mmCIF file of C-alpha atoms and ligand atoms in Angstrom:
data_model
loop_
_atom_site.group_PDB
_atom_site.id
_atom_site.type_symbol
_atom_site.label_atom_id
_atom_site.label_comp_id
_atom_site.label_asym_id
_atom_site.label_seq_id
_atom_site.Cartn_x
_atom_site.Cartn_y
_atom_site.Cartn_z
ATOM 1 C CA UNK A 230 -20.703 -22.116 -40.101
ATOM 2 C CA UNK A 231 -24.338 -22.971 -40.569
ATOM 3 C CA UNK A 232 -26.073 -25.012 -37.859
ATOM 4 C CA UNK A 233 -29.042 -25.434 -35.606
ATOM 5 C CA UNK A 234 -27.338 -25.511 -32.247
ATOM 6 C CA UNK A 235 -28.756 -22.922 -29.845
ATOM 7 C CA UNK A 236 -25.961 -23.243 -27.337
ATOM 8 C CA UNK A 237 -23.364 -22.325 -29.961
ATOM 9 C CA UNK A 238 -25.365 -19.297 -30.940
ATOM 10 C CA UNK A 239 -25.736 -18.276 -27.296
ATOM 11 C CA UNK A 240 -22.002 -18.586 -26.640
ATOM 12 C CA UNK A 241 -20.958 -16.420 -29.612
ATOM 13 C CA UNK A 242 -23.556 -13.747 -28.716
ATOM 14 C CA UNK A 243 -22.419 -13.704 -25.092
ATOM 15 C CA UNK A 244 -18.846 -13.245 -26.303
ATOM 16 C CA UNK A 245 -19.871 -10.175 -28.263
ATOM 17 C CA UNK A 246 -19.778 -11.875 -31.659
ATOM 18 C CA UNK A 247 -22.291 -11.739 -34.480
ATOM 19 C CA UNK A 248 -24.745 -14.577 -35.257
ATOM 20 C CA UNK A 249 -27.302 -14.646 -38.087
ATOM 21 C CA UNK A 250 -30.694 -15.607 -36.766
ATOM 22 C CA UNK A 251 -33.899 -16.794 -38.432
ATOM 23 C CA UNK A 252 -37.104 -14.811 -38.000
ATOM 24 C CA UNK A 253 -40.502 -15.183 -39.646
ATOM 25 C CA UNK A 254 -39.784 -12.188 -41.901
ATOM 26 C CA UNK A 255 -36.118 -12.354 -43.055
ATOM 27 C CA UNK A 256 -32.835 -13.468 -41.476
ATOM 28 C CA UNK A 257 -31.284 -10.981 -39.071
ATOM 29 C CA UNK A 258 -27.630 -10.200 -38.363
ATOM 30 C CA UNK A 259 -27.649 -10.219 -34.578
ATOM 31 C CA UNK A 260 -25.454 -8.878 -31.768
ATOM 32 C CA UNK A 261 -25.868 -8.102 -28.072
ATOM 33 C CA UNK A 262 -27.710 -4.757 -28.208
ATOM 34 C CA UNK A 263 -26.217 -3.705 -24.864
ATOM 35 C CA UNK A 264 -22.691 -4.165 -26.157
ATOM 36 C CA UNK A 265 -21.664 -1.191 -28.382
ATOM 37 C CA UNK A 266 -18.550 -2.975 -29.706
ATOM 38 C CA UNK A 267 -20.632 -5.980 -30.780
ATOM 39 C CA UNK A 268 -23.161 -3.652 -32.446
ATOM 40 C CA UNK A 269 -20.383 -1.774 -34.267
ATOM 41 C CA UNK A 270 -19.467 -5.043 -35.993
ATOM 42 C CA UNK A 271 -22.936 -5.211 -37.520
ATOM 43 C CA UNK A 272 -22.427 -1.864 -39.207
ATOM 44 C CA UNK A 273 -18.965 -2.981 -40.414
ATOM 45 C CA UNK A 274 -20.061 -6.389 -41.814
ATOM 46 C CA UNK A 275 -23.122 -4.930 -43.599
ATOM 47 C CA UNK A 276 -21.305 -1.805 -44.688
ATOM 48 C CA UNK A 277 -24.265 0.046 -43.231
ATOM 49 C CA UNK A 278 -24.189 3.816 -42.732
ATOM 50 C CA UNK A 279 -23.830 4.534 -39.013
ATOM 51 C CA UNK A 280 -26.785 6.947 -39.056
ATOM 52 C CA UNK A 281 -29.264 4.126 -39.847
ATOM 53 C CA UNK A 282 -30.662 2.790 -36.543
ATOM 54 C CA UNK A 283 -31.252 -0.886 -35.712
ATOM 55 C CA UNK A 284 -34.243 -2.841 -34.415
ATOM 56 C CA UNK A 285 -33.852 -4.596 -31.099
ATOM 57 C CA UNK A 286 -35.440 -8.009 -30.639
ATOM 58 C CA UNK A 287 -36.561 -9.793 -27.516
ATOM 59 C CA UNK A 288 -39.140 -12.421 -26.494
ATOM 60 C CA UNK A 289 -41.562 -10.495 -24.264
ATOM 61 C CA UNK A 290 -43.025 -7.095 -23.439
ATOM 62 C CA UNK A 291 -42.183 -7.609 -19.789
ATOM 63 C CA UNK A 292 -38.504 -7.630 -20.594
ATOM 64 C CA UNK A 293 -38.834 -4.357 -22.515
ATOM 65 C CA UNK A 294 -40.337 -2.802 -19.403
ATOM 66 C CA UNK A 295 -37.545 -4.245 -17.270
ATOM 67 C CA UNK A 296 -35.071 -2.466 -19.502
ATOM 68 C CA UNK A 297 -36.737 0.872 -18.711
ATOM 69 C CA UNK A 298 -38.870 1.240 -21.816
ATOM 70 C CA UNK A 299 -42.312 2.829 -21.473
ATOM 71 C CA UNK A 300 -44.786 1.140 -23.764
ATOM 72 C CA UNK A 301 -47.578 3.349 -25.176
ATOM 73 C CA UNK A 302 -51.168 2.136 -24.680
ATOM 74 C CA UNK A 303 -51.777 1.654 -28.443
ATOM 75 C CA UNK A 304 -48.633 -0.344 -28.763
ATOM 76 C CA UNK A 305 -49.850 -2.664 -25.989
ATOM 77 C CA UNK A 306 -53.147 -3.093 -27.826
ATOM 78 C CA UNK A 307 -51.384 -3.971 -31.090
ATOM 79 C CA UNK A 308 -49.003 -6.286 -29.313
ATOM 80 C CA UNK A 309 -51.966 -8.335 -28.012
ATOM 81 C CA UNK A 310 -52.825 -9.111 -31.623
ATOM 82 C CA UNK A 311 -49.521 -9.032 -33.480
ATOM 83 C CA UNK A 312 -46.621 -9.840 -31.122
ATOM 84 C CA UNK A 313 -44.817 -12.090 -31.478
ATOM 85 C CA UNK A 314 -45.052 -11.232 -35.144
ATOM 86 C CA UNK A 315 -43.893 -9.102 -38.068
ATOM 87 C CA UNK A 316 -44.525 -5.737 -36.412
ATOM 88 C CA UNK A 317 -41.882 -3.262 -35.124
ATOM 89 C CA UNK A 318 -42.725 -0.419 -32.724
ATOM 90 C CA UNK A 319 -40.721 2.793 -32.560
ATOM 91 C CA UNK A 320 -40.873 4.241 -29.055
ATOM 92 C CA UNK A 321 -38.799 6.566 -26.819
ATOM 93 C CA UNK A 322 -35.579 4.897 -25.826
ATOM 94 C CA UNK A 323 -34.268 4.269 -22.336
ATOM 95 C CA UNK A 324 -30.721 4.968 -21.082
ATOM 96 C CA UNK A 325 -29.856 1.279 -21.242
ATOM 97 C CA UNK A 326 -30.010 1.295 -25.036
ATOM 98 C CA UNK A 327 -26.630 2.418 -26.467
ATOM 99 C CA UNK A 328 -26.602 5.346 -28.854
ATOM 100 C CA UNK A 329 -25.024 3.281 -31.617
ATOM 101 C CA UNK A 330 -28.194 1.106 -31.763
ATOM 102 C CA UNK A 331 -30.511 4.135 -32.264
ATOM 103 C CA UNK A 332 -27.982 6.068 -34.349
ATOM 104 C CA UNK A 333 -28.008 8.777 -31.720
ATOM 105 C CA UNK A 334 -31.742 9.351 -31.965
ATOM 106 C CA UNK A 335 -33.930 9.412 -28.824
ATOM 107 C CA UNK A 336 -36.123 6.560 -30.188
ATOM 108 C CA UNK A 337 -35.662 2.827 -30.385
ATOM 109 C CA UNK A 338 -37.345 0.274 -32.666
ATOM 110 C CA UNK A 339 -38.428 -2.973 -30.885
ATOM 111 C CA UNK A 340 -39.851 -6.203 -32.129
ATOM 112 C CA UNK A 341 -40.812 -9.638 -30.824
ATOM 113 C CA UNK A 342 -40.147 -11.988 -33.775
ATOM 114 C CA UNK A 343 -42.302 -15.030 -34.255
ATOM 115 C CA UNK A 344 -39.923 -17.867 -34.853
ATOM 116 C CA UNK A 345 -39.737 -20.782 -32.374
ATOM 117 C CA UNK A 346 -35.977 -21.222 -32.453
ATOM 118 C CA UNK A 347 -35.247 -17.506 -32.141
ATOM 119 C CA UNK A 348 -37.855 -17.015 -29.421
ATOM 120 C CA UNK A 349 -36.083 -19.772 -27.445
ATOM 121 C CA UNK A 350 -32.725 -18.159 -28.097
ATOM 122 C CA UNK A 351 -34.024 -14.753 -26.937
ATOM 123 C CA UNK A 352 -35.538 -16.227 -23.796
ATOM 124 C CA UNK A 353 -32.117 -17.623 -22.830
ATOM 125 C CA UNK A 354 -30.218 -14.312 -23.226
ATOM 126 C CA UNK A 355 -30.149 -11.588 -20.642
ATOM 127 C CA UNK A 356 -29.908 -8.888 -23.326
ATOM 128 C CA UNK A 357 -31.884 -7.957 -26.440
ATOM 129 C CA UNK A 358 -30.461 -8.574 -29.928
ATOM 130 C CA UNK A 359 -29.876 -5.721 -32.270
ATOM 131 C CA UNK A 360 -30.484 -7.130 -35.742
ATOM 132 C CA UNK A 361 -30.921 -5.654 -39.158
ATOM 133 C CA UNK A 362 -31.600 -7.874 -42.128
ATOM 134 C CA UNK A 363 -28.551 -10.085 -42.794
ATOM 135 C CA UNK A 364 -27.644 -8.737 -46.231
ATOM 136 C CA UNK A 365 -24.944 -6.341 -47.380
ATOM 137 C CA UNK A 366 -26.445 -2.873 -47.133
ATOM 138 C CA UNK A 367 -28.560 -2.137 -50.237
ATOM 139 C CA UNK A 368 -28.999 -5.721 -51.464
ATOM 140 C CA UNK A 369 -32.035 -8.035 -51.255
ATOM 141 C CA UNK A 370 -32.781 -9.379 -47.767
ATOM 142 C CA UNK A 371 -32.106 -13.111 -47.083
ATOM 143 C CA UNK A 372 -34.966 -15.546 -46.474
ATOM 144 C CA UNK A 373 -32.860 -18.697 -45.989
ATOM 145 C CA UNK A 374 -29.676 -19.520 -44.072
ATOM 146 C CA UNK A 375 -28.063 -20.329 -47.407
ATOM 147 C CA UNK A 376 -28.748 -16.769 -48.647
ATOM 148 C CA UNK A 377 -26.859 -15.457 -45.624
ATOM 149 C CA UNK A 378 -24.081 -17.945 -46.043
ATOM 150 C CA UNK A 379 -23.529 -17.069 -49.670
ATOM 151 C CA UNK A 380 -22.931 -13.388 -48.921
ATOM 152 C CA UNK A 381 -21.753 -13.166 -45.325
ATOM 153 C CA UNK A 382 -20.615 -16.689 -44.511
ATOM 154 C CA UNK A 383 -16.929 -15.762 -44.433
ATOM 155 C CA UNK A 384 -17.395 -12.943 -41.957
ATOM 156 C CA UNK A 385 -19.708 -14.701 -39.477
ATOM 157 C CA UNK A 386 -18.839 -17.290 -36.833
ATOM 158 C CA UNK A 387 -22.348 -18.769 -36.887
ATOM 159 C CA UNK A 388 -25.564 -18.813 -38.882
ATOM 160 C CA UNK A 389 -28.480 -20.304 -36.993
ATOM 161 C CA UNK A 390 -30.549 -22.211 -39.509
ATOM 162 C CA UNK A 391 -34.314 -22.020 -38.865
ATOM 163 C CA UNK A 392 -35.490 -22.912 -42.369
ATOM 164 C CA UNK A 393 -37.087 -20.636 -44.973
ATOM 165 C CA UNK A 394 -38.811 -17.524 -43.611
ATOM 166 C CA UNK A 395 -42.597 -17.810 -43.587
ATOM 167 C CA UNK A 396 -43.531 -14.198 -44.194
ATOM 168 C CA UNK A 397 -40.689 -13.302 -46.562
ATOM 169 C CA UNK A 398 -40.809 -9.492 -46.359
ATOM 170 C CA UNK A 399 -39.601 -7.425 -43.368
ATOM 171 C CA UNK A 400 -41.756 -6.319 -40.463
ATOM 172 C CA UNK A 401 -44.129 -3.445 -40.707
ATOM 173 C CA UNK A 402 -42.763 -0.422 -38.719
ATOM 174 C CA UNK A 403 -45.104 1.832 -36.742
ATOM 175 C CA UNK A 404 -43.926 4.905 -34.799
ATOM 176 C CA UNK A 405 -45.480 6.083 -31.554
ATOM 177 C CA UNK A 406 -43.399 9.250 -31.288
ATOM 178 C CA UNK A 407 -46.271 11.549 -32.295
ATOM 179 C CA UNK A 408 -49.885 11.745 -31.059
ATOM 180 C CA UNK A 409 -51.177 9.783 -34.003
ATOM 181 C CA UNK A 410 -49.314 6.519 -34.712
ATOM 182 C CA UNK A 411 -47.389 6.668 -38.008
ATOM 183 C CA UNK A 412 -46.586 3.872 -40.421
ATOM 184 C CA UNK A 413 -42.912 4.029 -41.428
ATOM 185 C CA UNK A 414 -42.541 0.885 -43.519
ATOM 186 C CA UNK A 415 -44.987 -1.499 -45.218
ATOM 187 C CA UNK A 416 -44.377 -5.080 -44.146
ATOM 188 C CA UNK A 417 -45.776 -8.360 -42.866
ATOM 189 C CA UNK A 418 -48.796 -6.811 -41.102
ATOM 190 C CA UNK A 419 -51.028 -4.703 -43.296
ATOM 191 C CA UNK A 420 -52.233 -1.158 -42.564
ATOM 192 C CA UNK A 421 -55.811 -2.471 -42.608
ATOM 193 C CA UNK A 422 -55.055 -5.020 -39.886
ATOM 194 C CA UNK A 423 -53.447 -2.341 -37.693
ATOM 195 C CA UNK A 424 -56.253 0.210 -38.166
ATOM 196 C CA UNK A 425 -58.855 -2.389 -37.153
ATOM 197 C CA UNK A 426 -57.219 -2.540 -33.696
ATOM 198 C CA UNK A 427 -56.190 1.106 -33.007
ATOM 199 C CA UNK A 428 -58.006 3.289 -35.542
ATOM 200 C CA UNK A 429 -56.384 6.045 -37.538
ATOM 201 C CA UNK A 430 -52.720 5.621 -38.528
ATOM 202 C CA UNK A 431 -50.772 8.140 -40.582
ATOM 203 C CA UNK A 432 -49.616 6.331 -43.713
ATOM 204 C CA UNK A 433 -46.087 7.570 -44.376
ATOM 205 C CA UNK A 434 -44.022 4.644 -45.647
ATOM 206 C CA UNK A 435 -40.665 5.625 -46.987
ATOM 207 C CA UNK A 436 -39.642 7.020 -43.630
ATOM 208 C CA UNK A 437 -37.771 3.850 -42.791
ATOM 209 C CA UNK A 438 -35.546 1.611 -44.834
ATOM 210 C CA UNK A 439 -32.146 -0.014 -44.865
ATOM 211 C CA UNK A 440 -30.521 3.085 -46.235
ATOM 212 C CA UNK A 441 -31.036 6.626 -45.282
ATOM 213 C CA UNK A 442 -31.537 9.647 -47.480
ATOM 214 C CA UNK A 443 -30.696 12.277 -44.997
ATOM 215 C CA UNK A 444 -27.965 12.474 -42.420
ATOM 216 C CA UNK A 445 -30.355 14.120 -40.013
ATOM 217 C CA UNK A 446 -30.286 11.562 -37.222
ATOM 218 C CA UNK A 447 -33.570 12.674 -35.668
ATOM 219 C CA UNK A 448 -35.562 11.830 -38.734
ATOM 220 C CA UNK A 449 -34.381 8.563 -40.309
ATOM 221 C CA UNK A 450 -35.612 8.495 -43.847
ATOM 222 C CA UNK A 451 -34.345 6.352 -46.560
ATOM 223 C CA UNK A 452 -32.433 6.173 -49.711
ATOM 224 C CA UNK A 453 -34.847 5.186 -52.413
ATOM 225 C CA UNK A 454 -32.582 2.505 -53.918
ATOM 226 C CA UNK A 455 -32.556 -0.532 -51.728
ATOM 227 C CA UNK A 456 -33.416 -4.239 -52.103
ATOM 228 C CA UNK A 457 -31.502 -3.776 -55.348
ATOM 229 C CA UNK A 458 -30.746 -6.645 -57.696
ATOM 230 C CA UNK A 459 -27.507 -6.619 -59.716
ATOM 231 C CA UNK A 460 -29.486 -6.628 -62.936
ATOM 232 C CA UNK A 461 -31.582 -3.600 -63.854
ATOM 233 C CA UNK A 462 -35.149 -4.097 -62.629
ATOM 234 C CA UNK A 463 -38.121 -2.302 -64.164
ATOM 235 C CA UNK A 464 -41.248 -2.211 -62.024
ATOM 236 C CA UNK A 465 -44.431 -1.911 -64.152
ATOM 237 C CA UNK A 466 -46.501 -3.737 -66.716
ATOM 238 C CA UNK A 467 -44.054 -6.113 -68.490
ATOM 239 C CA UNK A 468 -46.082 -5.925 -71.731
ATOM 240 C CA UNK A 469 -45.187 -2.227 -72.097
ATOM 241 C CA UNK A 470 -41.468 -3.029 -72.035
ATOM 242 C CA UNK A 471 -41.115 -6.207 -74.131
ATOM 243 C CA UNK A 472 -40.259 -4.438 -77.392
ATOM 244 C CA UNK A 473 -37.241 -2.699 -75.824
ATOM 245 C CA UNK A 474 -35.380 -5.858 -74.899
ATOM 246 C CA UNK A 475 -34.212 -9.151 -76.344
ATOM 247 C CA UNK A 476 -36.822 -11.628 -75.088
ATOM 248 C CA UNK A 477 -34.124 -14.349 -74.731
ATOM 249 C CA UNK A 478 -32.422 -12.057 -72.223
ATOM 250 C CA UNK A 479 -35.416 -10.792 -70.278
ATOM 251 C CA UNK A 480 -36.498 -12.214 -66.946
ATOM 252 C CA UNK A 481 -39.943 -11.668 -65.393
ATOM 253 C CA UNK A 482 -41.230 -11.601 -61.855
ATOM 254 C CA UNK A 483 -45.003 -11.800 -61.908
ATOM 255 C CA UNK A 484 -47.904 -12.366 -59.511
ATOM 256 C CA UNK A 485 -49.922 -15.069 -61.336
ATOM 257 C CA UNK A 486 -49.518 -14.385 -65.025
ATOM 258 C CA UNK A 487 -47.347 -16.506 -67.310
ATOM 259 C CA UNK A 488 -46.010 -14.516 -70.308
ATOM 260 C CA UNK A 489 -45.506 -16.405 -73.585
ATOM 261 C CA UNK A 490 -43.143 -13.660 -74.847
ATOM 262 C CA UNK A 491 -40.106 -14.899 -72.905
ATOM 263 C CA UNK A 492 -38.615 -18.400 -72.209
ATOM 264 C CA UNK A 493 -40.262 -20.237 -69.317
ATOM 265 C CA UNK A 494 -36.983 -20.664 -67.410
ATOM 266 C CA UNK A 495 -36.670 -16.860 -67.168
ATOM 267 C CA UNK A 496 -40.091 -16.490 -65.534
ATOM 268 C CA UNK A 497 -40.878 -16.383 -61.853
ATOM 269 C CA UNK A 498 -44.629 -16.594 -61.175
ATOM 270 C CA UNK A 499 -44.844 -16.017 -57.439
ATOM 271 C CA UNK A 500 -48.333 -17.372 -56.891
ATOM 272 C CA UNK A 501 -50.222 -18.978 -59.766
ATOM 273 C CA UNK A 502 -53.350 -19.052 -57.505
ATOM 274 C CA UNK A 503 -53.059 -15.283 -56.847
ATOM 275 C CA UNK A 504 -52.238 -15.462 -53.136
ATOM 276 C CA UNK A 505 -50.318 -12.393 -51.878
ATOM 277 C CA UNK A 506 -49.051 -14.242 -48.783
ATOM 278 C CA UNK A 507 -47.436 -16.841 -50.944
ATOM 279 C CA UNK A 508 -46.068 -14.132 -53.288
ATOM 280 C CA UNK A 509 -44.426 -12.226 -50.388
ATOM 281 C CA UNK A 510 -42.887 -15.441 -49.114
ATOM 282 C CA UNK A 511 -41.196 -16.130 -52.487
ATOM 283 C CA UNK A 512 -40.330 -12.587 -53.536
ATOM 284 C CA UNK A 513 -36.739 -12.173 -52.263
ATOM 285 C CA UNK A 514 -35.718 -15.714 -53.254
ATOM 286 C CA UNK A 515 -36.963 -15.003 -56.732
ATOM 287 C CA UNK A 516 -35.046 -11.719 -56.886
ATOM 288 C CA UNK A 517 -31.881 -13.595 -55.927
ATOM 289 C CA UNK A 518 -32.496 -16.331 -58.507
ATOM 290 C CA UNK A 519 -33.021 -13.937 -61.442
ATOM 291 C CA UNK A 520 -29.785 -12.246 -60.441
ATOM 292 C CA UNK A 521 -27.961 -15.496 -61.171
ATOM 293 C CA UNK A 522 -29.342 -15.627 -64.741
ATOM 294 C CA UNK A 523 -27.690 -14.298 -67.813
ATOM 295 C CA UNK A 524 -30.211 -11.639 -68.609
ATOM 296 C CA UNK A 525 -30.134 -7.942 -69.503
ATOM 297 C CA UNK A 526 -33.157 -6.864 -67.518
ATOM 298 C CA UNK A 527 -35.791 -7.975 -64.978
ATOM 299 C CA UNK A 528 -39.345 -6.912 -65.638
ATOM 300 C CA UNK A 529 -41.371 -7.047 -62.401
ATOM 301 C CA UNK A 530 -45.139 -6.595 -62.390
ATOM 302 C CA UNK A 531 -46.947 -4.103 -60.203
ATOM 303 C CA UNK A 532 -48.825 -6.218 -57.641
ATOM 304 C CA UNK A 533 -52.342 -5.372 -56.407
ATOM 305 C CA UNK A 534 -52.011 -2.305 -54.223
ATOM 306 C CA UNK A 535 -53.656 -3.879 -51.142
ATOM 307 C CA UNK A 536 -52.653 -5.915 -48.146
ATOM 308 C CA UNK A 537 -49.227 -7.487 -48.543
ATOM 309 C CA UNK A 538 -49.165 -6.251 -52.139
ATOM 310 C CA UNK A 539 -48.156 -2.855 -50.750
ATOM 311 C CA UNK A 540 -45.058 -4.286 -49.105
ATOM 312 C CA UNK A 541 -44.203 -6.235 -52.291
ATOM 313 C CA UNK A 542 -44.566 -3.157 -54.464
ATOM 314 C CA UNK A 543 -42.547 -1.080 -52.040
ATOM 315 C CA UNK A 544 -39.611 -3.531 -52.211
ATOM 316 C CA UNK A 545 -39.804 -3.799 -56.049
ATOM 317 C CA UNK A 546 -40.056 -0.054 -56.472
ATOM 318 C CA UNK A 547 -36.943 0.482 -54.306
ATOM 319 C CA UNK A 548 -35.116 -2.203 -56.207
ATOM 320 C CA UNK A 549 -35.983 -0.437 -59.509
ATOM 321 C CA UNK A 550 -34.682 3.030 -58.711
ATOM 322 C CA UNK A 551 -31.446 3.761 -60.547
HETATM 323 O O1 TXA B 636 -38.365 -7.890 -40.275
HETATM 324 C C1 TXA B 636 -37.506 -7.105 -39.881
HETATM 325 O O2 TXA B 636 -37.807 -5.994 -39.360
HETATM 326 C C2 TXA B 636 -36.049 -7.556 -39.951
HETATM 327 C C3 TXA B 636 -35.829 -8.714 -38.992
HETATM 328 C C4 TXA B 636 -34.392 -9.160 -38.958
HETATM 329 O O3 TXA B 636 -36.335 -8.404 -37.719
HETATM 330 N N1 TXA B 636 -35.140 -6.455 -39.652
HETATM 331 C C5 TXA B 636 -35.011 -5.395 -40.479
HETATM 332 O O4 TXA B 636 -34.011 -4.536 -40.056
HETATM 333 O O5 TXA B 636 -35.631 -5.281 -41.506
HETATM 334 P P1 TXA B 636 -33.367 -3.424 -41.042
HETATM 335 O O6 TXA B 636 -32.305 -2.796 -40.248
HETATM 336 O O7 TXA B 636 -32.996 -4.036 -42.316
HETATM 337 O O8 TXA B 636 -34.529 -2.406 -41.203
HETATM 338 C C6 TXA B 636 -34.956 -1.750 -40.045
HETATM 339 C C7 TXA B 636 -35.484 -0.405 -40.384
HETATM 340 C C8 TXA B 636 -34.461 0.578 -40.951
HETATM 341 O O9 TXA B 636 -35.012 1.142 -42.080
HETATM 342 C C9 TXA B 636 -34.278 1.639 -39.872
HETATM 343 O O10 TXA B 636 -34.118 2.898 -40.464
HETATM 344 C C10 TXA B 636 -35.611 1.574 -39.162
HETATM 345 O O11 TXA B 636 -35.970 0.201 -39.170
HETATM 346 N N2 TXA B 636 -35.454 2.010 -37.784
HETATM 347 C C11 TXA B 636 -34.723 1.389 -36.843
HETATM 348 N N3 TXA B 636 -34.692 2.092 -35.677
HETATM 349 C C12 TXA B 636 -35.439 3.190 -35.897
HETATM 350 C C13 TXA B 636 -35.820 4.286 -35.127
HETATM 351 N N4 TXA B 636 -35.373 4.466 -33.908
HETATM 352 N N5 TXA B 636 -36.599 5.250 -35.736
HETATM 353 C C14 TXA B 636 -37.044 5.104 -36.991
HETATM 354 N N6 TXA B 636 -36.682 4.060 -37.815
HETATM 355 C C15 TXA B 636 -35.936 3.124 -37.247
HETATM 356 MG MG1 MG B 637 -32.771 -4.375 -44.274
#
């Protein structure tokens, strides 16, 4: 069921059931992080490999400390600027966090999401919520309650509807396990924004993702193919690929350019004004819409390799790998 009633969401979560929750990035598939049986259902519903760890969500840094987590100095600095917000911190775990959440690794990923309804929900729970994106493993992440309902509606007791996600791509992930902080995933906060606050960050995206390349639990990496559309997606200059495909059966996802080569109804221009924030917001919904069309291929532009453009290119590149 889709609804906006916090009390219903709270009851299901307290009973160890799953609830889909809105965040500013994408919708999450949430369970009581302290309840291993509840968390196990997340892996089952998503068909997610058990060696891929989950992010835990709460509403304040104080509560993380109460749960025995030690917060590194640079994390605290970043949190002053970006939490609540689309930033996830990987830090050493405490004994309260079950192994199933961290896939047996000694580190846990934590985030304070910036969504009013979910912040209120989190403040009323006496446990954190483990929540990956609410999509079947490997598919595009959901940015509306309807996206979740279409794919997982039958398997979930409740989907909390908080409207369309404002950021539209997942959180940036930064690890504090080594001396120099390391970026694990491009997302809603840019590398430039982070470096302004804490200085040098090792730029190693590809170390985190919904699917994992290696089964080495100490070093979660990721399978390249993720965020995948059903149709084949080619990430690169559409002009270079037009002659290979029937234009009547070619869809395009572009930044601001309209291409005359293909029919207008097969084109998704994410931001005619050239605004990367708007483009990120619309990306996943566009990928879902093109998947509904009767086309042979999706040609997706390379976005400017700066700011949120890096997160957009990362998702399109992963969607394009065969
Ligand atoms: O914006 C987001 O982060 C959304 C919303 C719901 O908060 N969540 C999300 O979760 O994107 P998920 O599970 O789809 O992606 C989380 C990523 C995975 O790639 C996982 O490998 C990585 O975070 N991760 C989780 N715990 C980790 C850990 N202890 N060490 C390294 N990577 C970790
Ligand atoms: Mg995901």
